[in-house]
Amino acid sequence: MTTPALLKRLQQLALNSQGLGSRRAFGQGQAGTLAAIEHLGYVQIDTLSVIERAHHHVLWNRVPGYEQQHLNQLSSSGQIFEYWFHAAAYLPVRDYRFALPRMLSFRRGESPYFKSVDQGLMTEILARVRGDGVLRTRDLKEKLQGLWWDHGPGKRALDKLFMQGDLMIRERNGMEKLYVLPEQLLPADINF
């Protein structure tokens, strides 16, 4: 049987392990944001917002001086990266190697989600990113058909290139993503 003191201690341990026992657990500002993501393993990117998107709440509650631009700064400097595991998330770049099996699975065509993507269009998009250095979804100049989830062939090709690791997201402006080549973001000494 647990005693109230033991229960309180276990509750505090759970809060501390998530960085909620003290707002100073990870440090402050951009360095604290990186430390929080590294400690937590990932921070899920939330597309829904009432007051603010949930990933900002997660970091604001753990890091004094957290600002939204810290995520773009950390992504652009190759310290964190965005990828989709069970959901879109920010992950520490030291864990990039753990995303490689999933990327290779998409590249081999093992995912049912990208079976009918135009390979020629994927080649064109990669060439454009190589030439321009960056690509936004709206740069595809195609109209999205119908509802927001009904993407055209260019968006599907872009999504597959991202999922198989041929493109990475350098930053977000709101929910708009800016895609670049992995070599523009990944540190030279990354552990594959």
mmCIF file of C-alpha atoms in Angstrom:
data_model
loop_
_atom_site.group_PDB
_atom_site.id
_atom_site.type_symbol
_atom_site.label_atom_id
_atom_site.label_comp_id
_atom_site.label_asym_id
_atom_site.label_seq_id
_atom_site.Cartn_x
_atom_site.Cartn_y
_atom_site.Cartn_z
ATOM 1 C CA MET A 1 0.000 0.000 0.000
ATOM 2 C CA THR A 2 1.312 3.424 -0.884
ATOM 3 C CA THR A 3 1.570 6.163 1.635
ATOM 4 C CA PRO A 4 0.630 9.768 0.823
ATOM 5 C CA ALA A 5 4.306 10.762 1.119
ATOM 6 C CA LEU A 6 5.396 8.070 -1.321
ATOM 7 C CA LEU A 7 2.633 9.012 -3.755
ATOM 8 C CA LYS A 8 3.653 12.668 -3.592
ATOM 9 C CA ARG A 9 7.261 11.688 -4.196
ATOM 10 C CA LEU A 10 6.312 9.571 -7.211
ATOM 11 C CA GLN A 11 4.234 12.426 -8.617
ATOM 12 C CA GLN A 12 7.174 14.808 -8.241
ATOM 13 C CA LEU A 13 9.494 12.283 -9.925
ATOM 14 C CA ALA A 14 7.092 12.018 -12.884
ATOM 15 C CA LEU A 15 6.873 15.814 -13.201
ATOM 16 C CA ASN A 16 10.643 16.232 -12.935
ATOM 17 C CA SER A 17 11.315 13.576 -15.580
ATOM 18 C CA GLN A 18 9.126 15.551 -18.015
ATOM 19 C CA GLY A 19 10.796 18.848 -17.142
ATOM 20 C CA LEU A 20 7.736 20.174 -15.351
ATOM 21 C CA GLY A 21 9.096 20.165 -11.814
ATOM 22 C CA SER A 22 11.084 23.330 -12.426
ATOM 23 C CA ARG A 23 10.931 25.725 -15.359
ATOM 24 C CA ARG A 24 14.696 25.988 -15.113
ATOM 25 C CA ALA A 25 15.391 22.278 -15.642
ATOM 26 C CA PHE A 26 16.608 22.731 -19.221
ATOM 27 C CA GLY A 27 18.030 26.239 -19.125
ATOM 28 C CA GLN A 28 16.671 29.284 -20.888
ATOM 29 C CA GLY A 29 15.964 30.551 -24.373
ATOM 30 C CA GLN A 30 17.206 28.748 -27.462
ATOM 31 C CA ALA A 31 19.708 26.570 -25.566
ATOM 32 C CA GLY A 32 16.968 25.524 -23.137
ATOM 33 C CA THR A 33 14.660 24.735 -26.067
ATOM 34 C CA LEU A 34 17.285 22.420 -27.559
ATOM 35 C CA ALA A 35 17.938 20.787 -24.168
ATOM 36 C CA ALA A 36 14.193 20.204 -23.676
ATOM 37 C CA ILE A 37 13.780 18.558 -27.102
ATOM 38 C CA GLU A 38 16.864 16.409 -26.517
ATOM 39 C CA HIS A 39 15.617 15.331 -23.093
ATOM 40 C CA LEU A 40 12.053 14.635 -24.198
ATOM 41 C CA GLY A 41 13.178 12.866 -27.388
ATOM 42 C CA TYR A 42 10.700 14.729 -29.575
ATOM 43 C CA VAL A 43 8.030 17.405 -29.423
ATOM 44 C CA GLN A 44 4.949 16.687 -31.508
ATOM 45 C CA ILE A 45 3.941 19.462 -33.897
ATOM 46 C CA ASP A 46 0.307 20.305 -33.399
ATOM 47 C CA THR A 47 -1.692 21.813 -36.240
ATOM 48 C CA LEU A 48 -4.623 22.778 -34.017
ATOM 49 C CA SER A 49 -4.659 26.019 -32.122
ATOM 50 C CA VAL A 50 -7.019 27.633 -29.646
ATOM 51 C CA ILE A 51 -4.628 29.992 -27.883
ATOM 52 C CA GLU A 52 -1.442 28.704 -29.512
ATOM 53 C CA ARG A 53 -0.272 25.468 -31.086
ATOM 54 C CA ALA A 54 0.399 22.775 -28.492
ATOM 55 C CA HIS A 55 4.106 22.312 -29.307
ATOM 56 C CA HIS A 56 4.672 25.923 -28.271
ATOM 57 C CA HIS A 57 2.821 25.268 -24.985
ATOM 58 C CA VAL A 58 5.024 22.219 -24.330
ATOM 59 C CA LEU A 59 8.197 24.269 -24.686
ATOM 60 C CA TRP A 60 6.941 27.489 -23.086
ATOM 61 C CA ASN A 61 5.999 25.558 -19.931
ATOM 62 C CA ARG A 62 9.480 24.045 -19.674
ATOM 63 C CA VAL A 63 11.832 26.770 -20.916
ATOM 64 C CA PRO A 64 11.968 30.321 -19.528
ATOM 65 C CA GLY A 65 12.439 32.760 -22.386
ATOM 66 C CA TYR A 66 11.106 30.314 -25.003
ATOM 67 C CA GLU A 67 10.200 32.042 -28.268
ATOM 68 C CA GLN A 68 8.615 30.464 -31.319
ATOM 69 C CA GLN A 69 11.506 31.393 -33.602
ATOM 70 C CA HIS A 70 13.797 29.125 -31.557
ATOM 71 C CA LEU A 71 12.397 26.132 -33.450
ATOM 72 C CA ASN A 72 13.259 27.647 -36.852
ATOM 73 C CA GLN A 73 16.694 28.716 -35.591
ATOM 74 C CA LEU A 74 17.439 25.229 -34.259
ATOM 75 C CA SER A 75 16.156 23.595 -37.462
ATOM 76 C CA SER A 76 18.085 25.963 -39.741
ATOM 77 C CA SER A 77 21.294 25.377 -37.796
ATOM 78 C CA GLY A 78 20.956 21.577 -37.999
ATOM 79 C CA GLN A 79 20.437 20.973 -34.274
ATOM 80 C CA ILE A 80 16.898 19.589 -34.582
ATOM 81 C CA PHE A 81 14.945 18.239 -37.521
ATOM 82 C CA GLU A 82 11.344 17.697 -38.414
ATOM 83 C CA TYR A 83 10.049 14.264 -39.364
ATOM 84 C CA TRP A 84 6.900 12.170 -39.203
ATOM 85 C CA PHE A 85 6.861 9.111 -36.963
ATOM 86 C CA HIS A 86 3.426 8.600 -35.423
ATOM 87 C CA ALA A 87 2.895 12.327 -36.038
ATOM 88 C CA ALA A 88 4.899 15.325 -37.210
ATOM 89 C CA ALA A 89 7.530 16.163 -34.609
ATOM 90 C CA TYR A 90 10.709 18.075 -33.858
ATOM 91 C CA LEU A 91 13.525 15.670 -32.970
ATOM 92 C CA PRO A 92 17.155 16.133 -31.919
ATOM 93 C CA VAL A 93 19.472 15.762 -34.906
ATOM 94 C CA ARG A 94 21.560 13.282 -32.897
ATOM 95 C CA ASP A 95 18.629 10.878 -33.395
ATOM 96 C CA TYR A 96 18.458 11.332 -37.181
ATOM 97 C CA ARG A 97 19.855 7.821 -37.716
ATOM 98 C CA PHE A 98 16.717 6.370 -36.113
ATOM 99 C CA ALA A 99 14.605 7.925 -38.884
ATOM 100 C CA LEU A 100 16.664 6.311 -41.657
ATOM 101 C CA PRO A 101 14.922 2.884 -41.644
ATOM 102 C CA ARG A 102 11.542 4.572 -42.073
ATOM 103 C CA MET A 103 12.922 6.813 -44.837
ATOM 104 C CA LEU A 104 14.337 3.785 -46.649
ATOM 105 C CA SER A 105 10.992 2.017 -46.301
ATOM 106 C CA PHE A 106 9.278 4.910 -48.113
ATOM 107 C CA ARG A 107 12.023 4.948 -50.758
ATOM 108 C CA ARG A 108 11.503 1.206 -51.408
ATOM 109 C CA GLY A 109 7.766 1.795 -51.877
ATOM 110 C CA GLU A 110 6.705 -0.157 -48.793
ATOM 111 C CA SER A 111 4.232 2.478 -47.645
ATOM 112 C CA PRO A 112 0.662 2.261 -48.916
ATOM 113 C CA TYR A 113 0.382 6.069 -48.763
ATOM 114 C CA PHE A 114 2.605 6.923 -51.726
ATOM 115 C CA LYS A 115 1.986 4.156 -54.267
ATOM 116 C CA SER A 116 0.915 6.387 -57.162
ATOM 117 C CA VAL A 117 3.338 9.301 -56.999
ATOM 118 C CA ASP A 118 4.723 10.592 -60.306
ATOM 119 C CA GLN A 119 8.483 9.841 -60.313
ATOM 120 C CA GLY A 120 9.091 12.387 -63.079
ATOM 121 C CA LEU A 121 7.479 15.083 -60.954
ATOM 122 C CA MET A 122 9.644 14.062 -57.984
ATOM 123 C CA THR A 123 12.741 14.451 -60.192
ATOM 124 C CA GLU A 124 11.545 17.905 -61.316
ATOM 125 C CA ILE A 125 10.936 19.017 -57.720
ATOM 126 C CA LEU A 126 14.392 17.842 -56.596
ATOM 127 C CA ALA A 127 15.994 19.668 -59.535
ATOM 128 C CA ARG A 128 14.115 22.817 -58.610
ATOM 129 C CA VAL A 129 15.231 22.639 -54.975
ATOM 130 C CA ARG A 130 18.835 22.041 -56.107
ATOM 131 C CA GLY A 131 18.600 25.112 -58.357
ATOM 132 C CA ASP A 132 16.653 27.467 -56.103
ATOM 133 C CA GLY A 133 17.888 26.217 -52.731
ATOM 134 C CA VAL A 134 14.425 26.166 -51.164
ATOM 135 C CA LEU A 135 10.851 25.277 -52.086
ATOM 136 C CA ARG A 136 7.508 26.046 -50.503
ATOM 137 C CA THR A 137 4.344 24.080 -51.260
ATOM 138 C CA ARG A 138 2.787 27.136 -52.878
ATOM 139 C CA ASP A 139 5.761 27.313 -55.272
ATOM 140 C CA LEU A 140 4.372 24.223 -57.027
ATOM 141 C CA LYS A 141 1.795 26.515 -58.672
ATOM 142 C CA GLU A 142 -0.916 23.923 -58.677
ATOM 143 C CA LYS A 143 -4.358 24.383 -57.288
ATOM 144 C CA LEU A 144 -5.270 22.102 -54.428
ATOM 145 C CA GLN A 145 -8.396 20.249 -55.369
ATOM 146 C CA GLY A 146 -11.371 20.517 -53.055
ATOM 147 C CA LEU A 147 -10.828 20.183 -49.334
ATOM 148 C CA TRP A 148 -7.535 20.765 -47.524
ATOM 149 C CA TRP A 149 -6.587 17.080 -47.404
ATOM 150 C CA ASP A 150 -7.168 16.512 -51.123
ATOM 151 C CA HIS A 151 -3.697 17.375 -52.406
ATOM 152 C CA GLY A 152 -2.660 17.466 -56.022
ATOM 153 C CA PRO A 153 0.181 15.440 -57.564
ATOM 154 C CA GLY A 154 2.864 18.042 -56.805
ATOM 155 C CA LYS A 155 2.054 18.102 -53.100
ATOM 156 C CA ARG A 156 2.030 14.289 -52.975
ATOM 157 C CA ALA A 157 5.427 14.182 -54.711
ATOM 158 C CA LEU A 158 6.785 16.759 -52.256
ATOM 159 C CA ASP A 159 5.435 14.775 -49.287
ATOM 160 C CA LYS A 160 7.026 11.551 -50.556
ATOM 161 C CA LEU A 161 10.382 13.280 -51.082
ATOM 162 C CA PHE A 162 10.169 14.476 -47.479
ATOM 163 C CA MET A 163 9.133 11.100 -46.079
ATOM 164 C CA GLN A 164 11.942 9.276 -47.876
ATOM 165 C CA GLY A 165 14.516 11.815 -46.709
ATOM 166 C CA ASP A 166 15.342 13.474 -50.032
ATOM 167 C CA LEU A 167 14.057 16.801 -48.686
ATOM 168 C CA MET A 168 14.010 18.283 -45.198
ATOM 169 C CA ILE A 169 12.059 21.130 -43.664
ATOM 170 C CA ARG A 170 14.322 24.054 -42.819
ATOM 171 C CA GLU A 171 11.668 26.157 -41.173
ATOM 172 C CA ARG A 172 8.002 26.918 -40.862
ATOM 173 C CA ASN A 173 6.292 30.241 -41.281
ATOM 174 C CA GLY A 174 3.037 29.508 -39.523
ATOM 175 C CA MET A 175 2.265 26.081 -40.919
ATOM 176 C CA GLU A 176 3.913 26.749 -44.296
ATOM 177 C CA LYS A 177 7.019 24.585 -44.705
ATOM 178 C CA LEU A 178 10.235 25.558 -46.465
ATOM 179 C CA TYR A 179 11.933 22.492 -47.980
ATOM 180 C CA VAL A 180 15.663 22.143 -48.625
ATOM 181 C CA LEU A 181 18.119 19.347 -49.434
ATOM 182 C CA PRO A 182 19.383 17.344 -46.443
ATOM 183 C CA GLU A 183 22.985 18.421 -47.056
ATOM 184 C CA GLN A 184 21.904 22.008 -46.406
ATOM 185 C CA LEU A 185 20.861 21.120 -42.843
ATOM 186 C CA LEU A 186 22.595 17.995 -41.600
ATOM 187 C CA PRO A 187 25.898 18.541 -39.822
ATOM 188 C CA ALA A 188 28.952 17.020 -41.552
ATOM 189 C CA ASP A 189 29.733 14.935 -38.450
ATOM 190 C CA ILE A 190 26.256 13.413 -38.062
ATOM 191 C CA ASN A 191 26.212 9.805 -36.882
ATOM 192 C CA PHE A 192 24.439 7.647 -39.479
#
